[in-house]
CSV table of C-alpha atoms in Angstrom, one decimal:
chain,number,residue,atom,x,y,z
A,5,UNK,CA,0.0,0.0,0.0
A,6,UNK,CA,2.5,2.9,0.7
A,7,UNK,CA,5.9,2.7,-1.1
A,8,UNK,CA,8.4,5.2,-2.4
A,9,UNK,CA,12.0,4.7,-4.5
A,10,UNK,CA,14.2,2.4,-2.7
A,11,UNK,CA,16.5,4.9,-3.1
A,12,UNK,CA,14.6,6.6,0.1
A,13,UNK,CA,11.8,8.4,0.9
A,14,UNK,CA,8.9,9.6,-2.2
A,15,UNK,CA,8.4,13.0,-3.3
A,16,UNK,CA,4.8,13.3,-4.7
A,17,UNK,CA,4.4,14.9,-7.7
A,18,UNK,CA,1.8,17.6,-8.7
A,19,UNK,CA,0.7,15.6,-12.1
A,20,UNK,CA,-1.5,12.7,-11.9
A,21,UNK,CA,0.3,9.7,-13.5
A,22,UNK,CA,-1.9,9.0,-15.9
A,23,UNK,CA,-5.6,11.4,-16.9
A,24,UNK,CA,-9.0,9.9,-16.0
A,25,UNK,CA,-9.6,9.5,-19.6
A,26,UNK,CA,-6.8,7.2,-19.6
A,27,UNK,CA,-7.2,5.1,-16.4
A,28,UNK,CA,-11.1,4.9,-17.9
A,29,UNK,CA,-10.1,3.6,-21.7
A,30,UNK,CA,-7.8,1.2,-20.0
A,31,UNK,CA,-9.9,-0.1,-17.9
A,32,UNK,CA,-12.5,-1.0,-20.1
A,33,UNK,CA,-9.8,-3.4,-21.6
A,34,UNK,CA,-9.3,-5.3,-18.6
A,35,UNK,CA,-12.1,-8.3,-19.7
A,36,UNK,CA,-10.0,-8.6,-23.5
A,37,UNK,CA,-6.1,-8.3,-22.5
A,38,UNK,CA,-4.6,-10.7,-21.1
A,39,UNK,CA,-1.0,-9.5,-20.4
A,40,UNK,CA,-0.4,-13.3,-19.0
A,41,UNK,CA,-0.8,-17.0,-20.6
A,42,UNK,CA,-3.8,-17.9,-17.9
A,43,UNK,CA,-3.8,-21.3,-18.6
A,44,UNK,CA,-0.3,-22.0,-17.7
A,45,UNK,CA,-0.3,-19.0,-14.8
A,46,UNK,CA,-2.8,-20.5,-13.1
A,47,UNK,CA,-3.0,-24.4,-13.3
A,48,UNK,CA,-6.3,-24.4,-11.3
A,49,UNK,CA,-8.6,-22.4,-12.8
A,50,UNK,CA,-9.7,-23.8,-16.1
A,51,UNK,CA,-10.6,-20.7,-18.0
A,52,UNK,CA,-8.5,-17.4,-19.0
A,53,UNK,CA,-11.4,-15.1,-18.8
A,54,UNK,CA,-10.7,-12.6,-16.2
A,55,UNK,CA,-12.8,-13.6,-12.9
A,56,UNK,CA,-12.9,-10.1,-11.0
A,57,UNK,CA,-16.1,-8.8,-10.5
A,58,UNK,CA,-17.3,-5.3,-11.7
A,59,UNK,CA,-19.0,-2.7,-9.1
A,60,UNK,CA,-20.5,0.4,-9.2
A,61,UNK,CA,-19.6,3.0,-7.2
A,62,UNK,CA,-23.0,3.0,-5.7
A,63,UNK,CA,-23.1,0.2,-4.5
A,64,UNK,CA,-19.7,-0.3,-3.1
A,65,UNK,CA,-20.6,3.7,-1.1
A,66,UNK,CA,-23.7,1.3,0.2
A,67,UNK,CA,-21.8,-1.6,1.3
A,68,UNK,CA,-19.7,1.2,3.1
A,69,UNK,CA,-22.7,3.5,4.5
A,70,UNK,CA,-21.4,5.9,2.8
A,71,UNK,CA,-17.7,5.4,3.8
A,72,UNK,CA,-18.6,6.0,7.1
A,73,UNK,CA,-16.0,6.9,9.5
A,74,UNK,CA,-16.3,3.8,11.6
A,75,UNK,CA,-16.1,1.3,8.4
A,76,UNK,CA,-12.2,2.7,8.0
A,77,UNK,CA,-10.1,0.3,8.3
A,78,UNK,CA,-6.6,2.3,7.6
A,79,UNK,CA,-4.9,4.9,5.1
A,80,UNK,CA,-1.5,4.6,2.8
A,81,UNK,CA,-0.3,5.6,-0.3
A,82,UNK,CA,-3.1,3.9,-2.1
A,83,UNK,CA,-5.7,5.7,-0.7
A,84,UNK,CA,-8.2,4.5,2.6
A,85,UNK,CA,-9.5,1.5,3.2
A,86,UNK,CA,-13.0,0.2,4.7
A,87,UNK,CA,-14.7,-2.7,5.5
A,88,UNK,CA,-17.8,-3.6,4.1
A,89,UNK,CA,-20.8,-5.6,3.6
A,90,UNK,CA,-22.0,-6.6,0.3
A,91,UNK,CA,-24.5,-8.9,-1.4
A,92,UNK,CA,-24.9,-12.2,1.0
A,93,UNK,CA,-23.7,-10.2,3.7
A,94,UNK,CA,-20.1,-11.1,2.8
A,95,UNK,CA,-17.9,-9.2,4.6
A,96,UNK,CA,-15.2,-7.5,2.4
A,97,UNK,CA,-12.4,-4.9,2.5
A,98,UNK,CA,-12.8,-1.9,-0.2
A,99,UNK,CA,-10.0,0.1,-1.1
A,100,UNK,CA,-10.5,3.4,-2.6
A,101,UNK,CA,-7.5,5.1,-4.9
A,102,UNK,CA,-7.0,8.8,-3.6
A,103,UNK,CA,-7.0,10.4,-6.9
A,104,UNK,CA,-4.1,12.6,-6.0
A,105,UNK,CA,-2.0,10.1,-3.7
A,106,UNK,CA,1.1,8.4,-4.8
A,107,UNK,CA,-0.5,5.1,-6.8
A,108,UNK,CA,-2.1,5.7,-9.7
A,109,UNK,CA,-4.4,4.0,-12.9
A,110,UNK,CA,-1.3,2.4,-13.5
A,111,UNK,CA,-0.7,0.4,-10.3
A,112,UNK,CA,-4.9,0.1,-10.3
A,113,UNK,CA,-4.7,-1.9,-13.8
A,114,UNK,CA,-1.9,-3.9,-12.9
A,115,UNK,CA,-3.5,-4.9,-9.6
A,116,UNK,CA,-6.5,-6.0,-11.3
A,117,UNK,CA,-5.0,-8.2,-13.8
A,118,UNK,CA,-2.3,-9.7,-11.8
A,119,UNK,CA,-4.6,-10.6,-9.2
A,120,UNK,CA,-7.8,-11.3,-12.0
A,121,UNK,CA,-5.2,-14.0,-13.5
A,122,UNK,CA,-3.3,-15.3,-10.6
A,123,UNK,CA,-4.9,-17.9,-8.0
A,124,UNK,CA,-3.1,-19.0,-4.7
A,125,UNK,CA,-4.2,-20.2,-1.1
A,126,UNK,CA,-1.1,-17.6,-0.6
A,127,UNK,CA,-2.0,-14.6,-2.6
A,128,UNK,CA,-5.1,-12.6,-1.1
A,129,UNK,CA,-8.8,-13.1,-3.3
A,130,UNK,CA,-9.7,-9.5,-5.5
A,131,UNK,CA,-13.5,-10.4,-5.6
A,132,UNK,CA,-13.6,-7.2,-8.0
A,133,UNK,CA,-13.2,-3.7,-8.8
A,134,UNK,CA,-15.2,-0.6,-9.5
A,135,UNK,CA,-13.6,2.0,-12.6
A,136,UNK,CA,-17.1,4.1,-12.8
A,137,UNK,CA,-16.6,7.9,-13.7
A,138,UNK,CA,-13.5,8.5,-11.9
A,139,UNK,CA,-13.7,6.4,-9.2
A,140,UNK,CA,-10.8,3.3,-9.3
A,141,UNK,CA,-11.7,0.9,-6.1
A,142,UNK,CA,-11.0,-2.7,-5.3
A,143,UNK,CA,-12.9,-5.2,-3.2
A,144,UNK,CA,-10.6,-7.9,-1.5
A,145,UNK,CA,-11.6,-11.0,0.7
A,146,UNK,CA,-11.5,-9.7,4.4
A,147,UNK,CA,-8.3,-10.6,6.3
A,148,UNK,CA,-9.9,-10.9,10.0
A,149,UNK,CA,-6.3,-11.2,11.7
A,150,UNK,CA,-4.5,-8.2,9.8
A,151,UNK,CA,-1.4,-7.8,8.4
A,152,UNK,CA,2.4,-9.5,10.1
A,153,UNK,CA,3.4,-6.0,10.5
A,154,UNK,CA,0.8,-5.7,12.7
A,155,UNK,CA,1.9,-8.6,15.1
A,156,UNK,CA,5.4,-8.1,14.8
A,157,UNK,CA,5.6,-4.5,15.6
A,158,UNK,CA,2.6,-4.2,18.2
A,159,UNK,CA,2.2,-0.8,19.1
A,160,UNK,CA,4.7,0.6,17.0
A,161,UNK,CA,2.5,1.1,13.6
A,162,UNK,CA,0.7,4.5,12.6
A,163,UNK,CA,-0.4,3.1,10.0
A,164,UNK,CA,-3.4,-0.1,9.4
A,165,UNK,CA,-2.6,-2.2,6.2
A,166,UNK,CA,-5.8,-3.0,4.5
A,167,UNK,CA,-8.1,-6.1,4.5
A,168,UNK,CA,-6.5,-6.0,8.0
A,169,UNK,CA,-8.6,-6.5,11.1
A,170,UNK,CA,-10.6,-4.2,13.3
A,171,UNK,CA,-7.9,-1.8,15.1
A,172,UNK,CA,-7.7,-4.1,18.1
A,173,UNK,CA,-5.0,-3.1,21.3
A,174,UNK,CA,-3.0,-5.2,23.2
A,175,UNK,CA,-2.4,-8.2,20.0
A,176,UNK,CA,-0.2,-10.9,21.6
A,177,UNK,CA,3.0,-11.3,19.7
A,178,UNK,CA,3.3,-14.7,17.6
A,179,UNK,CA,4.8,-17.8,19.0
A,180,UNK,CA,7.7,-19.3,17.2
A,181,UNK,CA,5.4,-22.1,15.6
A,182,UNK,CA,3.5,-19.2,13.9
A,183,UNK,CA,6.2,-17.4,12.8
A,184,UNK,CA,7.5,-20.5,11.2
A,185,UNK,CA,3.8,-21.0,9.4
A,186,UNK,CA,3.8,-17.6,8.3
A,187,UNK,CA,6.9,-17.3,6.7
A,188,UNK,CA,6.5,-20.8,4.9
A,189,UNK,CA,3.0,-19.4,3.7
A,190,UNK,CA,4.6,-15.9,2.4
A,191,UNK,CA,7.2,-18.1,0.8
A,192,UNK,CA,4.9,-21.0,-1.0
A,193,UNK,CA,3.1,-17.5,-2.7
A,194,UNK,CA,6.2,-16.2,-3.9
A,195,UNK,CA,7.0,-19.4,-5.5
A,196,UNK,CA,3.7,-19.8,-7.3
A,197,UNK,CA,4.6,-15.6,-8.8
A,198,UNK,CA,7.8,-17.2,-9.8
A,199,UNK,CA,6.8,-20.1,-11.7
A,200,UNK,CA,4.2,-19.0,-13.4
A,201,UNK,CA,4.8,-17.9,-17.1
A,202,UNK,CA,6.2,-15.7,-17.9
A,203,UNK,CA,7.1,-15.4,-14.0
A,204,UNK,CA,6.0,-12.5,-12.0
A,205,UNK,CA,8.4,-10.2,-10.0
A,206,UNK,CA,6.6,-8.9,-6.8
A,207,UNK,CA,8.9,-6.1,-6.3
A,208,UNK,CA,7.4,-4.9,-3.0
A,209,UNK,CA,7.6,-7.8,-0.6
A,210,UNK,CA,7.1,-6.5,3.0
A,211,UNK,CA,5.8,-7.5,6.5
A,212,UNK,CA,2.7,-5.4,5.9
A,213,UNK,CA,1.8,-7.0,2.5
A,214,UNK,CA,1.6,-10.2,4.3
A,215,UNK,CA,-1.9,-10.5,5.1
A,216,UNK,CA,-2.8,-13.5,7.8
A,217,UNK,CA,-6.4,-15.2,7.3
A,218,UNK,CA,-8.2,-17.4,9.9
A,219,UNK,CA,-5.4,-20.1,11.6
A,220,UNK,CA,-2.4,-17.3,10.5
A,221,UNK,CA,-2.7,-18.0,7.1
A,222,UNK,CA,-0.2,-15.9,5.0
A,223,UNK,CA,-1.8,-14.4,1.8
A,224,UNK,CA,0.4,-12.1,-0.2
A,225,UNK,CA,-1.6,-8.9,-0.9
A,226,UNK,CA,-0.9,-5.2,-3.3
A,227,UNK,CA,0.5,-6.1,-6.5
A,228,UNK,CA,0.4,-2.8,-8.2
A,229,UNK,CA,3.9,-3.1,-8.5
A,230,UNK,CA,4.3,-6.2,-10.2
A,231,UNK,CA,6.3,-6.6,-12.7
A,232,UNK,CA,6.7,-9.7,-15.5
A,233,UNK,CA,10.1,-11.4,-15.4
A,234,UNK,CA,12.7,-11.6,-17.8
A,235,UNK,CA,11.7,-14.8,-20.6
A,236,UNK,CA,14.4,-16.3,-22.7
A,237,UNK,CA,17.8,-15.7,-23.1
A,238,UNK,CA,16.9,-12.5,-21.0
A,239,UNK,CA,18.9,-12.4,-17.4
A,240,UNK,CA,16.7,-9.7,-16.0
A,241,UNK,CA,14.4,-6.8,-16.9
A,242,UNK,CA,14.7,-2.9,-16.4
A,243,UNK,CA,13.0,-0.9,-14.9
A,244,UNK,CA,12.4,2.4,-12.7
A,245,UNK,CA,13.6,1.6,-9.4
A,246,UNK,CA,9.9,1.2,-6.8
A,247,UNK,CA,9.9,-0.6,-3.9
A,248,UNK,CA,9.9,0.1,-0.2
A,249,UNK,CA,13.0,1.2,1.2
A,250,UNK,CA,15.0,-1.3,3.8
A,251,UNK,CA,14.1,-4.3,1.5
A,252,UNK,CA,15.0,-3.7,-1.8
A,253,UNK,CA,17.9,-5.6,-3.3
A,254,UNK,CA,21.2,-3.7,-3.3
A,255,UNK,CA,21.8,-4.3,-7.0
A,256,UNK,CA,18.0,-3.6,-8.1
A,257,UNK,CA,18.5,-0.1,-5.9
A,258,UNK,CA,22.2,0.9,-8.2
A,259,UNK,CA,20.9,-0.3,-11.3
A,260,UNK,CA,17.4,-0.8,-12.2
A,261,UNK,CA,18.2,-4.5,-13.4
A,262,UNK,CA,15.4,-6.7,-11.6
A,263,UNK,CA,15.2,-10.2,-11.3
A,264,UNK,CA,13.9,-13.1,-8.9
A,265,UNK,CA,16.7,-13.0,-7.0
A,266,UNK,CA,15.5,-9.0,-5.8
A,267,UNK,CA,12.0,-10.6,-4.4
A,268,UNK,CA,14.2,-13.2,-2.6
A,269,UNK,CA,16.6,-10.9,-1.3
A,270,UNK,CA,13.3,-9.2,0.2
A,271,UNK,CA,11.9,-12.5,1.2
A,272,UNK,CA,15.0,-12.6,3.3
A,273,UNK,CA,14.5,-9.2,4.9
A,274,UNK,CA,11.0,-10.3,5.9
A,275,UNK,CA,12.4,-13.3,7.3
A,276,UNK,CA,14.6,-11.5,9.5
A,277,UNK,CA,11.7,-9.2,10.8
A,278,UNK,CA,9.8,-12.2,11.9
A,279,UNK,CA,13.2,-14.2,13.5
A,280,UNK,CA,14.2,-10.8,15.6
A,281,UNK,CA,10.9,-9.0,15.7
A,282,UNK,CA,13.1,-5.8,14.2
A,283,UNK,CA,11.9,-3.4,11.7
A,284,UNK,CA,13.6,-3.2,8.6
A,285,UNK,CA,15.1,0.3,8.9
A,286,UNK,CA,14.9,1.7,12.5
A,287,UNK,CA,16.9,5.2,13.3
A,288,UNK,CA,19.5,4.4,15.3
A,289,UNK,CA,20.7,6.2,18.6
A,290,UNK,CA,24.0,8.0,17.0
A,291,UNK,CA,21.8,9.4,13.5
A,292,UNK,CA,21.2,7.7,10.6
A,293,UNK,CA,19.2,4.6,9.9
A,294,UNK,CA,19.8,0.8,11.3
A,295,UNK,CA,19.8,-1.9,8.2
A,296,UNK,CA,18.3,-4.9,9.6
A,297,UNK,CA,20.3,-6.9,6.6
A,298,UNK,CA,23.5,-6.2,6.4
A,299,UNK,CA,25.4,-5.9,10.6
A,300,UNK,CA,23.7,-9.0,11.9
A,301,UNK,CA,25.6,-11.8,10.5
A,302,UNK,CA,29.1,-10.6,11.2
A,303,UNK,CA,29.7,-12.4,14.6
A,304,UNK,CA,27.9,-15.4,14.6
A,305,UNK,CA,28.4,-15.6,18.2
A,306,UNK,CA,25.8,-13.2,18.9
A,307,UNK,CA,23.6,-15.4,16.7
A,308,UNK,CA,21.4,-16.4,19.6
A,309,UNK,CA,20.9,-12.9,20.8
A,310,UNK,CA,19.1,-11.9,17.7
A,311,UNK,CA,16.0,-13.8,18.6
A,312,UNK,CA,13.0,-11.5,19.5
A,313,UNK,CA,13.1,-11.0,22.8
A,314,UNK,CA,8.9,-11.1,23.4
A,315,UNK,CA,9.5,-14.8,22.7
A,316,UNK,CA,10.6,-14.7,26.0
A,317,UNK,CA,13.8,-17.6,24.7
A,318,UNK,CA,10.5,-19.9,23.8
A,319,UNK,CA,11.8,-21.6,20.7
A,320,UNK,CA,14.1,-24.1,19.8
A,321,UNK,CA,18.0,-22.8,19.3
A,322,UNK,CA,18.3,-25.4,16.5
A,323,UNK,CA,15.4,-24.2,14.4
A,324,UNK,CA,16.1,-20.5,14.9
A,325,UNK,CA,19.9,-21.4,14.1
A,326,UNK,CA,18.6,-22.7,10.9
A,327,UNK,CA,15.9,-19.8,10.0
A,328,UNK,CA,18.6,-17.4,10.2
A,329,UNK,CA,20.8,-19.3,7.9
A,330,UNK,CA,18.2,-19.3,5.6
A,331,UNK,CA,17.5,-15.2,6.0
A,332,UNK,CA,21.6,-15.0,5.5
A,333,UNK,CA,21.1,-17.1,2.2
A,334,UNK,CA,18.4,-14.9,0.9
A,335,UNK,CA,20.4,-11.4,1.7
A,336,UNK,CA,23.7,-12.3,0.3
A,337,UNK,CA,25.4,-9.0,-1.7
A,338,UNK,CA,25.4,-10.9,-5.1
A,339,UNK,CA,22.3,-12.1,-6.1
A,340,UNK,CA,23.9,-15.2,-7.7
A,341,UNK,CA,24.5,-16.6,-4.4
A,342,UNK,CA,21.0,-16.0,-3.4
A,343,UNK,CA,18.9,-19.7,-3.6
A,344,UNK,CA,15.9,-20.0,-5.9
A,345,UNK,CA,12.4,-19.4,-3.5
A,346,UNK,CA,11.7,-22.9,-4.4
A,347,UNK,CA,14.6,-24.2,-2.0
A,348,UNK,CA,13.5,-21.6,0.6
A,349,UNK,CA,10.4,-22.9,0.6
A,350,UNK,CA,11.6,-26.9,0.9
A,351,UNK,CA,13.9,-25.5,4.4
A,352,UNK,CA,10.8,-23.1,5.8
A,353,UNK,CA,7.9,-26.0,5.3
A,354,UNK,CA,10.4,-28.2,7.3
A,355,UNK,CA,11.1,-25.6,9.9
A,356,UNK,CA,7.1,-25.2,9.6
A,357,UNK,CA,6.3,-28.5,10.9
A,358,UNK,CA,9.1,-29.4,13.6
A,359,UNK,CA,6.5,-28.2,16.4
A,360,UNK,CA,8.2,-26.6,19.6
A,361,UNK,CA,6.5,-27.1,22.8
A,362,UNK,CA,8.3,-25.9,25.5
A,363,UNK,CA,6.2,-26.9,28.7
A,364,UNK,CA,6.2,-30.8,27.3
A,365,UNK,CA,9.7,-31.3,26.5
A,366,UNK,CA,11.5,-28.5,28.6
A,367,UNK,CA,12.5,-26.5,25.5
A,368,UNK,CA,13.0,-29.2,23.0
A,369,UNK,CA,11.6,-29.4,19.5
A,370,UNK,CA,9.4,-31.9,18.8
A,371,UNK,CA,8.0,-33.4,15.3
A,372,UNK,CA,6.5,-36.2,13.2
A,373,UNK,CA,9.9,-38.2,11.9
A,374,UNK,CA,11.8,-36.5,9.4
A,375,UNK,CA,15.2,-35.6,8.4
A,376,UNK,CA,18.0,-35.3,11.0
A,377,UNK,CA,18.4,-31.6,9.9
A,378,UNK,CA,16.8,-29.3,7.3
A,379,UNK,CA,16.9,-29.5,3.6
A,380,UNK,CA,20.4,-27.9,2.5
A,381,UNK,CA,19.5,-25.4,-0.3
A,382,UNK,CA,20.9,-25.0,-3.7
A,383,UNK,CA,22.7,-21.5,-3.9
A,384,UNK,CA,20.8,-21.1,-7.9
């Protein structure tokens, strides 16, 4: 939802990205392109007709009352979200473009088709979207349990990420088994995006994308930023350097050359938010900003200090050891030695189901057989 240059923080500009005429003509092509090969994107669904619904504004302002004040469920660069209610009482979240915020027709169309042609259980539902007049709003499935941002950084958000929850205080932080299922989750959706064909670049992977359903279930959410992969002979594509800044790859930031190995260096980022409970970029006591990827690996003694303290040392030193070898993986310099998120997702669904109970076994990790230790991961 909000994002700005990696290179640091936006500027907003006084002209709109693209005129309403524009956003309007494109978006009456939305049910003819298909800027993907459907059938091979998405394996499940046997058709390549576009699936998102179309609203009017009337009755999404309905479903709203009106956009009521007490249907908001947060604000970013997007524009503000609400929840609603609309036909069969489903309960939905409805986010409204702010015509002169940061995200434009562009980012709205993109949305729409990635997420109109892409099915996961680990990217979030669009049910539809509303392009009457001027108005450019999508409906998503409602996220009851919010965004990871919001458990990881409890108390420390000023902003709500939307199809997230009813502002709620006093969350509990997540247990290490969650944390495990979550990031296995984020990671099984960024594998799907990169297998699919061509394969699709997130580009904005980030704790408060991460949307958690019923049971923590990790859906992937906001895809204006999306981007299609390099095909062929092609080693990566450019672009204009977007993202959000603490998570973008070092070479994508310097060069504008994007490939899967940015989204994994971002996956690893992530990764380390949920091992430490850190934000990405935090201001540091002497000035300046705190990069949670690049100081923490340099004494590995201190590796079992870097677990988040509300965890209170509930989690197995084994398992953690191996999560942050993983993160250290995924954040290497050179994006060659970064592994493929298929591999990441093989170590994460093992760490995923060795369950740690610490009352039962006194701190031990327990789990169905399996392997001695975790899947070792190809470095390509």
């Amino acid at each position: 939802m909000g994002w700005f240059p990696c290179s640091g923080p936006s500027k907003q500009t006084s002209k709109k990205k693209n005129s309403v005429d524009s956003g309007r003509h494109s978006t009456d092509k939305l049910k003819s392109k298909n800027s993907l090969r459907s059938k091979e994107v998405d394996k499940d669904a046997g058709s390549n007709q576009i699936a998102a619904k179309t609203f009017i504004f009337r009755d999404l302002a309905a479903a709203t009352k009106n956009f009521r004040g007490d249907y908001l469920l947060g604000e970013g660069g997007f524009g503000r979200v609400y929840k609603g209610v609309i036909e069969s009482n489903q309960v939905v979240a409805i986010k409204q473009l702010d015509r002169n915020g940061l995200q434009g027709n562009r980012e709205f169309l993109v949305e729409v088709l990635m997420l109109s042609l892409l099915h996961h259980p680990n990217l979030v539902n669009l049910i539809g979207y509303c392009a009457d007049g001027d108005q450019r709003l999508l409906v998503y499935e409602y996220m009851p349990l919010g965004s990871l941002e919001d458990h990881l950084h409890v108390g420390l958000n000023l902003e709500l990420k939307y199809c997230s929850a009813d502002p709620t205080p006093g969350k509990e932080r997540l247990d290490w088994n969650t944390r495990m299922k979550i990031a296995a989750g984020a990671a099984k959706g960024l594998e799907y995006l990169h297998s699919a064909s061509p394969p699709v670049i997130y580009r904005d992977l980030k704790c408060s994308n991460i949307l958690l359903g019923e049971g923590y279930h990790a859906k992937l959410s906001d895809f204006g930023l999306a981007k299609l992969g390099p095909v062929g002979d092609n080693t990566h594509v450019s672009t204009r350097v977007m993202g959000t800044y603490g998570y973008c790859a070092p070479e994508y930031a310097m060069t504008g050359q994007l490939t899967l190995k940015s989204d994994v260096y971002s996956f690893g980022v992530v990764l380390l938010e949920i091992i430490t409970g850190r934000k990405a970029i935090e201001s540091s006591k002497t000035g300046g900003d705190f990069n949670l990827a690049r100081p923490l690996f340099k004494d590995r003694r201190k590796f079992s200090q870097m677990a988040d303290p509300m965890l209170q040392g509930h989690y197995p030193v084994r398992g953690m050891y191996q999560a942050l070898a993983v993160a250290a993986m995924c954040v290497q310099e050179q994006p060659n030695m970064r592994p493929v998120i298929a591999d990441v997702v093989t170590a994460l669904t093992y760490l995923a189901s060795q369950k740690f109970d610490h009352e039962t076994r006194g701190g031990i990790q327990t789990s169905r057989p399996g392997p001695a230790t975790s899947p070792r991961m190809k470095r390509w």
